[in-house]
CSV table of C-alpha atoms in Angstrom, one decimal:
chain,number,residue,atom,x,y,z
A,639,MET,CA,-12.3,15.5,-4.1
A,640,SER,CA,-9.6,17.4,-5.5
A,641,VAL,CA,-5.8,17.1,-6.2
A,642,GLU,CA,-2.4,18.6,-6.7
A,643,LEU,CA,-0.5,18.4,-10.2
A,644,GLU,CA,2.6,19.5,-7.6
A,645,SER,CA,3.3,17.8,-4.0
A,646,VAL,CA,5.8,16.3,-1.0
A,647,GLU,CA,6.4,14.0,-3.3
A,648,SER,CA,8.2,16.4,-5.7
A,649,LEU,CA,11.4,16.3,-3.5
A,650,TYR,CA,11.3,12.5,-5.3
A,651,PRO,CA,14.4,10.0,-3.5
A,652,PHE,CA,16.2,9.2,-6.7
A,653,VAL,CA,16.8,11.2,-9.8
A,654,LEU,CA,13.8,9.2,-12.0
A,655,THR,CA,14.7,9.7,-16.2
A,656,GLU,CA,13.4,11.5,-19.0
A,657,ASP,CA,11.1,8.7,-19.5
A,658,GLN,CA,10.2,8.4,-15.9
A,659,GLU,CA,9.3,11.6,-15.4
A,660,HIS,CA,6.9,11.4,-18.4
A,661,LEU,CA,5.0,8.9,-17.1
A,662,ARG,CA,4.8,10.0,-14.1
A,663,ARG,CA,3.4,13.3,-15.1
A,664,GLU,CA,0.4,11.7,-17.6
A,665,ILE,CA,-0.7,9.4,-14.9
A,666,ARG,CA,-0.7,12.4,-11.9
A,667,GLU,CA,-2.8,14.2,-15.0
A,668,PHE,CA,-5.2,11.9,-15.9
A,669,ALA,CA,-5.9,11.0,-12.5
A,670,ALA,CA,-7.0,14.6,-11.1
A,671,ARG,CA,-8.5,14.8,-14.9
A,672,GLU,CA,-10.6,11.5,-14.3
A,673,ILE,CA,-10.1,9.5,-11.4
A,674,ALA,CA,-10.2,13.0,-8.5
A,675,PRO,CA,-13.7,14.2,-9.1
A,676,ASN,CA,-15.4,11.1,-9.4
A,677,VAL,CA,-13.7,8.4,-6.7
A,678,MET,CA,-16.5,9.7,-3.5
A,679,THR,CA,-19.2,9.0,-6.1
A,680,TRP,CA,-17.7,6.0,-6.0
A,681,ASP,CA,-17.1,4.9,-2.7
A,682,GLU,CA,-21.3,5.7,-1.4
A,683,ALA,CA,-21.7,3.5,-4.6
A,684,SER,CA,-20.1,1.2,-4.5
A,685,GLU,CA,-19.2,0.9,-7.8
A,686,PHE,CA,-16.6,-0.5,-10.2
A,687,PRO,CA,-15.7,2.4,-12.6
A,688,ALA,CA,-15.8,0.2,-15.2
A,689,GLU,CA,-14.6,3.3,-18.3
A,690,VAL,CA,-11.8,4.2,-16.1
A,691,VAL,CA,-10.4,0.8,-15.8
A,692,LYS,CA,-10.4,0.5,-20.0
A,693,LYS,CA,-9.2,4.3,-20.5
A,694,LEU,CA,-5.9,2.9,-18.1
A,695,GLY,CA,-5.5,-0.3,-20.2
A,696,ALA,CA,-5.4,1.6,-23.1
A,697,MET,CA,-2.9,4.3,-21.5
A,698,GLY,CA,-0.4,1.0,-21.0
A,699,LEU,CA,-0.8,0.1,-17.1
A,700,LEU,CA,-2.7,-3.2,-17.4
A,701,GLY,CA,-0.1,-4.0,-19.3
A,702,VAL,CA,2.9,-2.2,-18.0
A,703,VAL,CA,5.6,-4.8,-16.8
A,704,VAL,CA,4.8,-7.4,-20.5
A,705,PRO,CA,7.2,-7.7,-23.2
A,706,PRO,CA,6.3,-5.8,-26.0
A,707,GLU,CA,6.4,-8.7,-27.9
A,708,TYR,CA,2.9,-9.6,-25.9
A,709,GLY,CA,1.9,-6.2,-26.1
A,710,GLY,CA,2.6,-5.4,-23.7
A,711,ALA,CA,4.3,-1.3,-22.6
A,712,GLY,CA,7.2,-3.4,-21.7
A,713,LEU,CA,8.4,-1.3,-18.2
A,714,GLY,CA,10.4,-2.1,-15.1
A,715,TYR,CA,9.9,-2.2,-11.8
A,716,VAL,CA,10.4,1.2,-10.7
A,717,ASP,CA,7.8,2.8,-13.4
A,718,TYR,CA,5.1,0.4,-11.9
A,719,VAL,CA,6.3,1.4,-8.5
A,720,LEU,CA,5.0,5.0,-10.0
A,721,ALA,CA,2.4,4.4,-11.7
A,722,VAL,CA,0.4,2.5,-8.8
A,723,GLU,CA,1.7,5.3,-6.6
A,724,GLU,CA,0.3,7.6,-8.6
A,725,LEU,CA,-3.1,6.4,-9.4
A,726,SER,CA,-3.8,5.1,-5.4
A,727,ALA,CA,-2.8,9.3,-4.4
A,728,VAL,CA,-6.3,9.7,-5.8
A,729,ASP,CA,-8.1,6.8,-5.3
A,730,GLY,CA,-6.9,3.7,-4.2
A,731,SER,CA,-9.4,1.5,-5.2
A,732,ILE,CA,-7.9,2.3,-9.0
A,733,GLY,CA,-4.6,1.0,-7.5
A,734,ILE,CA,-5.2,-1.8,-6.0
A,735,ILE,CA,-6.5,-3.3,-9.2
A,736,VAL,CA,-4.3,-2.2,-11.1
A,737,ALA,CA,-1.7,-3.8,-8.8
A,738,ALA,CA,-4.3,-7.2,-8.8
A,739,HIS,CA,-4.1,-6.8,-12.4
A,740,ASN,CA,-0.6,-6.3,-12.6
A,741,SER,CA,0.7,-8.4,-9.8
A,742,LEU,CA,-1.1,-11.5,-9.8
A,743,GLY,CA,-3.2,-12.4,-11.7
A,744,THR,CA,-1.1,-11.2,-15.2
A,745,ASN,CA,2.2,-11.7,-13.6
A,746,HIS,CA,1.5,-15.4,-12.9
A,747,ILE,CA,0.2,-15.6,-16.4
A,748,PHE,CA,3.9,-14.2,-17.2
A,749,LEU,CA,6.0,-16.5,-15.1
A,750,ALA,CA,4.6,-20.1,-15.0
A,751,GLY,CA,2.9,-19.7,-18.2
A,752,ASN,CA,3.7,-21.1,-21.5
A,753,GLU,CA,4.4,-19.9,-24.7
A,754,GLU,CA,0.7,-21.2,-25.9
A,755,GLN,CA,-0.6,-19.4,-22.7
A,756,LYS,CA,1.0,-16.8,-22.8
A,757,LYS,CA,0.5,-15.8,-26.5
A,758,LYS,CA,-2.8,-16.3,-26.2
A,759,TYR,CA,-3.5,-14.8,-22.7
A,760,LEU,CA,-1.1,-11.5,-22.6
A,761,PRO,CA,-2.0,-9.1,-25.1
A,762,ARG,CA,-5.9,-9.1,-24.0
A,763,LEU,CA,-4.2,-8.2,-20.2
A,764,ALA,CA,-2.1,-5.8,-21.2
A,765,SER,CA,-4.0,-3.9,-24.1
A,766,GLY,CA,-6.6,-3.4,-21.1
A,767,GLU,CA,-9.6,-6.2,-23.2
A,768,TRP,CA,-9.4,-8.7,-20.7
A,769,LEU,CA,-9.2,-8.1,-16.7
A,770,ALA,CA,-7.5,-10.9,-14.4
A,771,ALA,CA,-7.8,-12.3,-11.0
A,772,TRP,CA,-6.2,-13.6,-8.7
A,773,ALA,CA,-7.3,-16.8,-6.8
A,774,LEU,CA,-5.8,-18.0,-4.3
A,775,THR,CA,-7.2,-17.3,-0.3
A,776,GLU,CA,-10.6,-19.3,1.0
A,777,PRO,CA,-12.4,-19.1,3.9
A,778,GLY,CA,-10.3,-21.1,5.8
A,779,SER,CA,-7.5,-21.5,4.5
A,780,GLY,CA,-5.6,-16.9,4.5
A,781,SER,CA,-1.9,-17.3,5.6
A,782,ASP,CA,-2.3,-20.9,5.7
A,783,ALA,CA,-2.0,-22.1,1.9
A,784,SER,CA,-1.6,-25.9,3.1
A,785,ALA,CA,-5.2,-25.6,4.2
A,786,ALA,CA,-6.5,-24.9,0.8
A,787,LYS,CA,-10.3,-26.9,-0.1
A,788,THR,CA,-10.7,-26.1,-3.4
A,789,THR,CA,-9.4,-29.0,-5.3
A,790,ALA,CA,-8.6,-30.1,-9.2
A,791,VAL,CA,-9.4,-33.2,-10.1
A,792,LYS,CA,-7.2,-35.0,-13.2
A,793,LYS,CA,-10.7,-36.9,-15.7
A,794,GLY,CA,-8.5,-37.7,-19.0
A,795,ASP,CA,-8.2,-34.2,-21.0
A,796,THR,CA,-9.5,-31.8,-18.4
A,797,TYR,CA,-10.0,-31.6,-14.5
A,798,VAL,CA,-12.7,-30.7,-12.4
A,799,LEU,CA,-12.3,-28.2,-9.9
A,800,ASN,CA,-14.2,-28.0,-6.7
A,801,GLY,CA,-14.7,-24.6,-3.5
A,802,ASN,CA,-14.8,-21.2,-3.9
A,803,LYS,CA,-12.2,-18.8,-3.6
A,804,THR,CA,-12.8,-15.0,-1.3
A,805,PHE,CA,-11.4,-11.6,-0.9
A,806,ILE,CA,-10.6,-11.8,-5.0
A,807,THR,CA,-9.6,-8.7,-6.4
A,808,ASN,CA,-11.1,-7.9,-9.2
A,809,GLY,CA,-13.6,-11.1,-8.5
A,810,ARG,CA,-16.8,-9.9,-10.7
A,811,TYR,CA,-15.4,-8.1,-13.3
A,812,ALA,CA,-12.0,-10.8,-14.4
A,813,GLU,CA,-12.9,-12.5,-18.1
A,814,ALA,CA,-9.3,-14.5,-16.5
A,815,ALA,CA,-8.8,-16.1,-13.7
A,816,VAL,CA,-5.5,-18.2,-12.2
A,817,ILE,CA,-6.9,-20.0,-9.6
A,818,ILE,CA,-4.5,-21.9,-7.0
A,819,ALA,CA,-6.4,-25.7,-6.8
A,820,VAL,CA,-5.4,-29.1,-4.6
A,821,THR,CA,-4.2,-31.9,-6.6
A,822,ASP,CA,-2.6,-33.9,-4.6
A,823,LYS,CA,-3.0,-33.3,-0.9
A,824,SER,CA,-0.9,-35.4,0.6
A,825,LYS,CA,1.5,-32.9,-0.5
A,826,GLY,CA,0.4,-30.8,1.5
A,827,THR,CA,2.1,-26.9,0.0
A,828,HIS,CA,3.8,-29.1,-3.2
A,829,GLY,CA,-0.1,-30.4,-3.9
A,830,LEU,CA,-1.7,-26.8,-5.0
A,831,SER,CA,-1.5,-26.5,-9.3
A,832,ALA,CA,-2.4,-23.7,-10.6
A,833,PHE,CA,-4.5,-22.8,-13.1
A,834,VAL,CA,-6.6,-20.3,-16.0
A,835,VAL,CA,-10.1,-20.4,-16.1
A,836,GLU,CA,-12.1,-18.0,-17.8
A,837,LYS,CA,-15.1,-16.3,-17.2
A,838,GLY,CA,-18.5,-17.8,-18.4
A,839,THR,CA,-17.2,-21.6,-17.7
A,840,PRO,CA,-19.4,-23.6,-16.5
A,841,GLY,CA,-19.9,-24.3,-13.7
A,842,PHE,CA,-17.9,-21.0,-12.5
A,843,ARG,CA,-19.1,-18.2,-11.1
A,844,PRO,CA,-18.6,-15.4,-8.4
A,845,GLY,CA,-20.6,-15.5,-5.3
A,846,LYS,CA,-21.0,-12.4,-2.6
A,847,LYS,CA,-19.7,-9.2,-2.9
A,848,GLU,CA,-18.1,-7.9,-0.3
A,849,ASN,CA,-19.0,-5.2,1.8
A,850,LYS,CA,-16.7,-3.2,2.6
A,851,LEU,CA,-14.3,-0.9,5.2
A,852,GLY,CA,-11.8,1.1,2.4
A,853,LEU,CA,-11.5,0.2,-1.2
A,854,ARG,CA,-14.8,0.5,-2.0
A,855,ALA,CA,-14.8,1.1,-5.5
A,856,SER,CA,-12.3,-2.0,-6.3
A,857,ASP,CA,-14.6,-5.0,-6.7
A,858,THR,CA,-13.5,-8.0,-3.8
A,859,SER,CA,-15.6,-11.1,-4.4
A,860,GLU,CA,-15.7,-15.0,-3.9
A,861,LEU,CA,-15.3,-16.6,-6.6
A,862,ILE,CA,-17.4,-20.5,-6.4
A,863,PHE,CA,-16.7,-23.6,-8.4
A,864,GLU,CA,-19.1,-26.8,-8.7
A,865,ASP,CA,-18.3,-29.4,-11.7
A,866,CYS,CA,-16.5,-26.7,-13.1
A,867,VAL,CA,-14.6,-28.6,-16.3
A,868,ILE,CA,-11.2,-26.8,-17.6
A,869,PRO,CA,-9.0,-28.4,-20.4
A,870,ALA,CA,-5.9,-30.3,-18.9
A,871,GLU,CA,-4.0,-27.4,-21.1
A,872,ASN,CA,-5.3,-24.8,-18.7
A,873,LEU,CA,-2.6,-26.0,-16.4
A,874,LEU,CA,-0.4,-23.3,-15.5
A,875,GLY,CA,3.2,-24.4,-14.7
A,876,VAL,CA,3.7,-27.5,-13.8
A,877,GLU,CA,1.2,-30.1,-11.4
A,878,GLY,CA,1.7,-28.9,-7.6
A,879,GLU,CA,4.6,-26.7,-8.3
A,880,GLY,CA,1.7,-23.8,-9.0
A,881,PHE,CA,2.6,-22.5,-4.7
A,882,VAL,CA,5.7,-22.4,-5.9
A,883,ASP,CA,5.3,-20.5,-8.2
A,884,ALA,CA,2.3,-18.3,-6.1
A,885,MET,CA,5.5,-17.4,-4.3
A,886,ARG,CA,7.3,-15.7,-7.1
A,887,VAL,CA,4.4,-14.0,-8.1
A,888,LEU,CA,4.1,-12.9,-4.4
A,889,ASP,CA,7.6,-11.4,-4.4
A,890,GLY,CA,6.5,-8.8,-6.6
A,891,GLY,CA,2.9,-8.9,-5.8
A,892,ARG,CA,3.9,-6.8,-2.4
A,893,ILE,CA,6.4,-4.1,-4.2
A,894,SER,CA,2.9,-3.4,-5.5
A,895,ILE,CA,1.9,-2.6,-2.3
A,896,ALA,CA,3.8,-1.4,-0.8
A,897,ALA,CA,3.8,1.3,-4.2
A,898,LEU,CA,-0.3,1.3,-3.6
A,899,ALA,CA,0.4,2.1,0.8
A,900,LEU,CA,3.0,4.9,-0.7
A,901,GLY,CA,0.7,7.3,-3.1
A,902,ILE,CA,-2.4,6.6,0.0
A,903,GLY,CA,0.1,7.6,2.6
A,904,ARG,CA,1.2,10.5,0.1
A,905,GLY,CA,-2.3,12.2,-0.7
A,906,ALA,CA,-3.1,11.8,3.2
A,907,LEU,CA,0.3,13.9,3.5
A,908,ASP,CA,-0.6,16.6,1.0
A,909,ALA,CA,-4.1,16.8,2.0
A,910,ALA,CA,-2.7,17.5,5.3
A,911,LEU,CA,-0.6,20.4,4.4
A,912,LYS,CA,-3.1,21.7,2.2
A,913,TYR,CA,-5.6,21.7,5.3
A,914,VAL,CA,-3.2,22.8,7.4
A,915,LYS,CA,-2.3,25.8,6.0
A,916,GLU,CA,-5.8,27.4,5.4
A,917,ARG,CA,-6.4,26.5,8.6
A,918,ARG,CA,-6.8,29.5,11.7
A,919,GLN,CA,-7.1,29.3,15.1
A,920,PHE,CA,-5.4,31.9,17.8
A,921,GLY,CA,-5.5,33.9,15.0
A,922,LYS,CA,-3.3,31.8,12.8
A,923,ALA,CA,-2.7,28.9,9.8
A,924,ILE,CA,-2.4,25.5,12.5
A,925,ALA,CA,1.8,24.9,10.1
A,926,GLU,CA,2.4,28.1,12.7
A,927,PHE,CA,2.5,25.4,15.6
A,928,GLN,CA,5.2,23.8,15.9
A,929,GLY,CA,3.4,20.7,17.4
A,930,ILE,CA,2.2,20.3,14.4
A,931,GLN,CA,5.0,21.3,12.4
A,932,TRP,CA,6.9,18.1,14.4
A,933,LYS,CA,4.0,15.8,12.7
A,934,LEU,CA,4.5,17.1,9.0
A,935,ALA,CA,7.8,16.7,9.5
A,936,ASP,CA,7.7,12.7,11.3
A,937,MET,CA,5.0,11.9,8.2
A,938,ALA,CA,6.8,12.8,5.8
A,939,THR,CA,10.2,11.5,6.8
A,940,GLU,CA,8.7,8.6,7.1
A,941,LEU,CA,7.1,8.2,3.8
A,942,ASP,CA,10.4,9.2,2.1
A,943,ALA,CA,11.8,5.7,4.7
A,944,ALA,CA,9.5,3.6,2.4
A,945,ARG,CA,9.8,5.3,-1.0
A,946,LEU,CA,13.0,4.1,-0.7
A,947,LEU,CA,13.1,0.7,0.6
A,948,THR,CA,10.3,-0.1,-2.0
A,949,GLN,CA,12.3,1.6,-4.7
A,950,ARG,CA,15.3,-0.2,-3.6
A,951,ALA,CA,12.4,-3.6,-4.2
A,952,ALA,CA,11.6,-2.4,-7.9
A,953,ILE,CA,15.7,-1.5,-9.2
A,954,LEU,CA,16.5,-5.4,-7.8
A,955,LYS,CA,13.6,-6.2,-9.6
A,956,ASP,CA,14.8,-5.1,-12.8
A,957,ALA,CA,18.1,-7.1,-11.9
A,958,GLY,CA,16.9,-9.4,-11.9
A,959,ARG,CA,17.5,-10.6,-7.9
A,960,LYS,CA,16.3,-12.3,-5.2
A,961,ILE,CA,13.7,-10.2,-2.8
A,962,THR,CA,11.8,-12.2,-1.5
A,963,ARG,CA,13.0,-10.5,2.0
A,964,GLU,CA,13.9,-6.5,-0.3
A,965,SER,CA,9.9,-6.3,-1.2
A,966,ALA,CA,8.2,-7.6,2.8
A,967,MET,CA,10.2,-5.6,4.1
A,968,ALA,CA,9.4,-2.3,1.7
A,969,LYS,CA,5.8,-3.8,1.7
A,970,LEU,CA,5.8,-4.7,5.8
A,971,PHE,CA,7.2,-1.5,6.3
A,972,ALA,CA,5.4,1.7,3.6
A,973,SER,CA,1.9,-0.4,4.9
A,974,GLU,CA,2.4,0.7,8.5
A,975,VAL,CA,3.9,3.5,8.0
A,976,ALA,CA,0.9,5.1,5.5
A,977,VAL,CA,-1.4,3.7,8.6
A,978,ARG,CA,0.0,6.1,10.4
A,979,ILE,CA,0.5,9.6,8.2
A,980,CYS,CA,-3.8,9.0,7.1
A,981,ASP,CA,-3.6,8.5,11.2
A,982,GLU,CA,-1.6,11.7,11.9
A,983,ALA,CA,-3.6,13.1,9.0
A,984,VAL,CA,-7.8,13.2,10.4
A,985,GLN,CA,-6.3,14.0,14.0
A,986,LEU,CA,-4.7,17.1,11.8
A,987,PHE,CA,-8.3,18.1,10.4
A,988,GLY,CA,-9.9,17.3,14.2
A,989,GLY,CA,-13.3,17.2,13.7
A,990,TYR,CA,-13.6,17.3,9.7
A,991,GLY,CA,-11.4,14.4,9.2
A,992,PHE,CA,-14.9,12.8,10.7
A,993,ILE,CA,-16.4,13.8,7.4
A,994,LYS,CA,-16.6,12.8,4.5
A,995,ASP,CA,-17.0,16.2,3.2
A,996,TYR,CA,-13.1,15.7,3.1
A,997,PRO,CA,-10.4,13.6,2.2
A,998,ALA,CA,-8.7,12.6,5.1
A,999,GLU,CA,-11.4,10.0,6.7
A,1000,LYS,CA,-11.1,7.6,2.9
A,1001,TYR,CA,-7.0,7.3,2.9
A,1002,TYR,CA,-7.3,6.6,6.4
A,1003,ARG,CA,-10.0,3.5,5.6
A,1004,ASP,CA,-8.4,3.0,2.8
A,1005,VAL,CA,-5.5,2.3,3.6
A,1006,LYS,CA,-5.9,-0.4,6.6
A,1007,LEU,CA,-5.9,-3.8,4.1
A,1008,CYS,CA,-2.4,-2.9,2.9
A,1009,THR,CA,-1.2,-5.0,5.8
A,1010,ILE,CA,-3.3,-7.2,5.3
A,1011,GLY,CA,-3.4,-7.3,1.8
A,1012,GLU,CA,-1.2,-10.1,-0.1
A,1013,GLY,CA,0.4,-11.1,3.9
A,1014,THR,CA,-0.3,-10.2,7.2
A,1015,SER,CA,2.1,-7.6,9.0
A,1016,GLU,CA,2.5,-10.3,11.3
A,1017,ILE,CA,3.6,-12.6,7.9
A,1018,GLN,CA,6.5,-9.8,6.0
A,1019,ARG,CA,8.0,-10.2,9.7
A,1020,MET,CA,8.2,-14.1,9.7
A,1021,VAL,CA,9.2,-13.7,5.6
A,1022,ILE,CA,11.8,-11.4,6.7
A,1023,ALA,CA,13.3,-13.3,10.1
A,1024,ARG,CA,13.5,-16.3,7.8
A,1025,GLU,CA,15.8,-14.8,5.5
A,1026,ILE,CA,17.7,-13.2,7.6
A,1027,LEU,CA,18.8,-16.2,9.4
A,1028,LYS,CA,19.8,-17.5,6.5
A,1029,VAL,CA,22.1,-15.5,5.8
A,1030,HIS,CA,23.2,-15.7,10.0
A,1031,PRO,CA,22.1,-20.1,10.8
A,1032,SER,CA,23.0,-20.5,13.4
A,1033,ARG,CA,26.6,-22.0,14.3
A,1034,GLY,CA,24.8,-24.7,17.0
């Protein structure tokens, strides 16, 4: 799969700083050089790109928003969105590896961890020496976290974990996993707590590796706990407040999934633009037909609108504002727009859109996860409705 260094994304709706332009160019060139030539090989083999992940760590992309005092790049969410979009425009698998590591596992430790935990884990994670995973979902509890069955029972100065998590990005490769487990079943979501579990801990192992429709180079696995004993100091934050912290983590995580969707959608649009200018029918390039032009116009307009929502959420996050509504809107709109763009890209490629020799089919397979991961579109609509109803309460 090839990648163009210039694209429709050059019509950026915000004026970027010189440093941000440099960052974007650096990542785009890296993606063209290190990722693009291998995309279909990794996809076909469902191969985790471990060497590239290490190089991303060396570039500072595995600690984008981690402060320098913990070994991170100390950048903001606007920079982070740029990074995830650039990577995902070439391969969504790389984008989601980076997003899950930064926004979920690493960020939970940063937001809820104590100083000792931050100093222990963040430098290793930010440098790429370690990879992070984040485990909330279980076979019987996806959107409904209160149905979780994985337990953490306090025994002296330890906790004993039992249960299993599913659909965990980076699961088999993560050296540190943040686990949400039940510490008091009677309290519902306020009986959930978060823990750091290190790879190699007795009683902790990865389970089934999922054979997926798309994003096949990213690892998605079960995590299994069988009488897994961890020190009590591995508790992140306050016992019983793990779900509350998880919701704060997801606010930022949804920005990264919006960025993932932007990248995949932009990659599909760039590929379609290139193709319609080359493909000839009835004696002229199909880009000259009005029906084709209208499709392209809608795709580009919706992509820019999604980028505006995503950048708004990132800017507010950097300003320290509450972003529950804004991140949900960005994630909802960007993911659904990207699905439409990738669908239209396949249509524009015609029969070739169904063939693996051309890029459209992979974007089409990869993008669907964006409407599911880190809260489905249905959950996003519930979150948005709840937030706007707080602003406009019933008069009774």
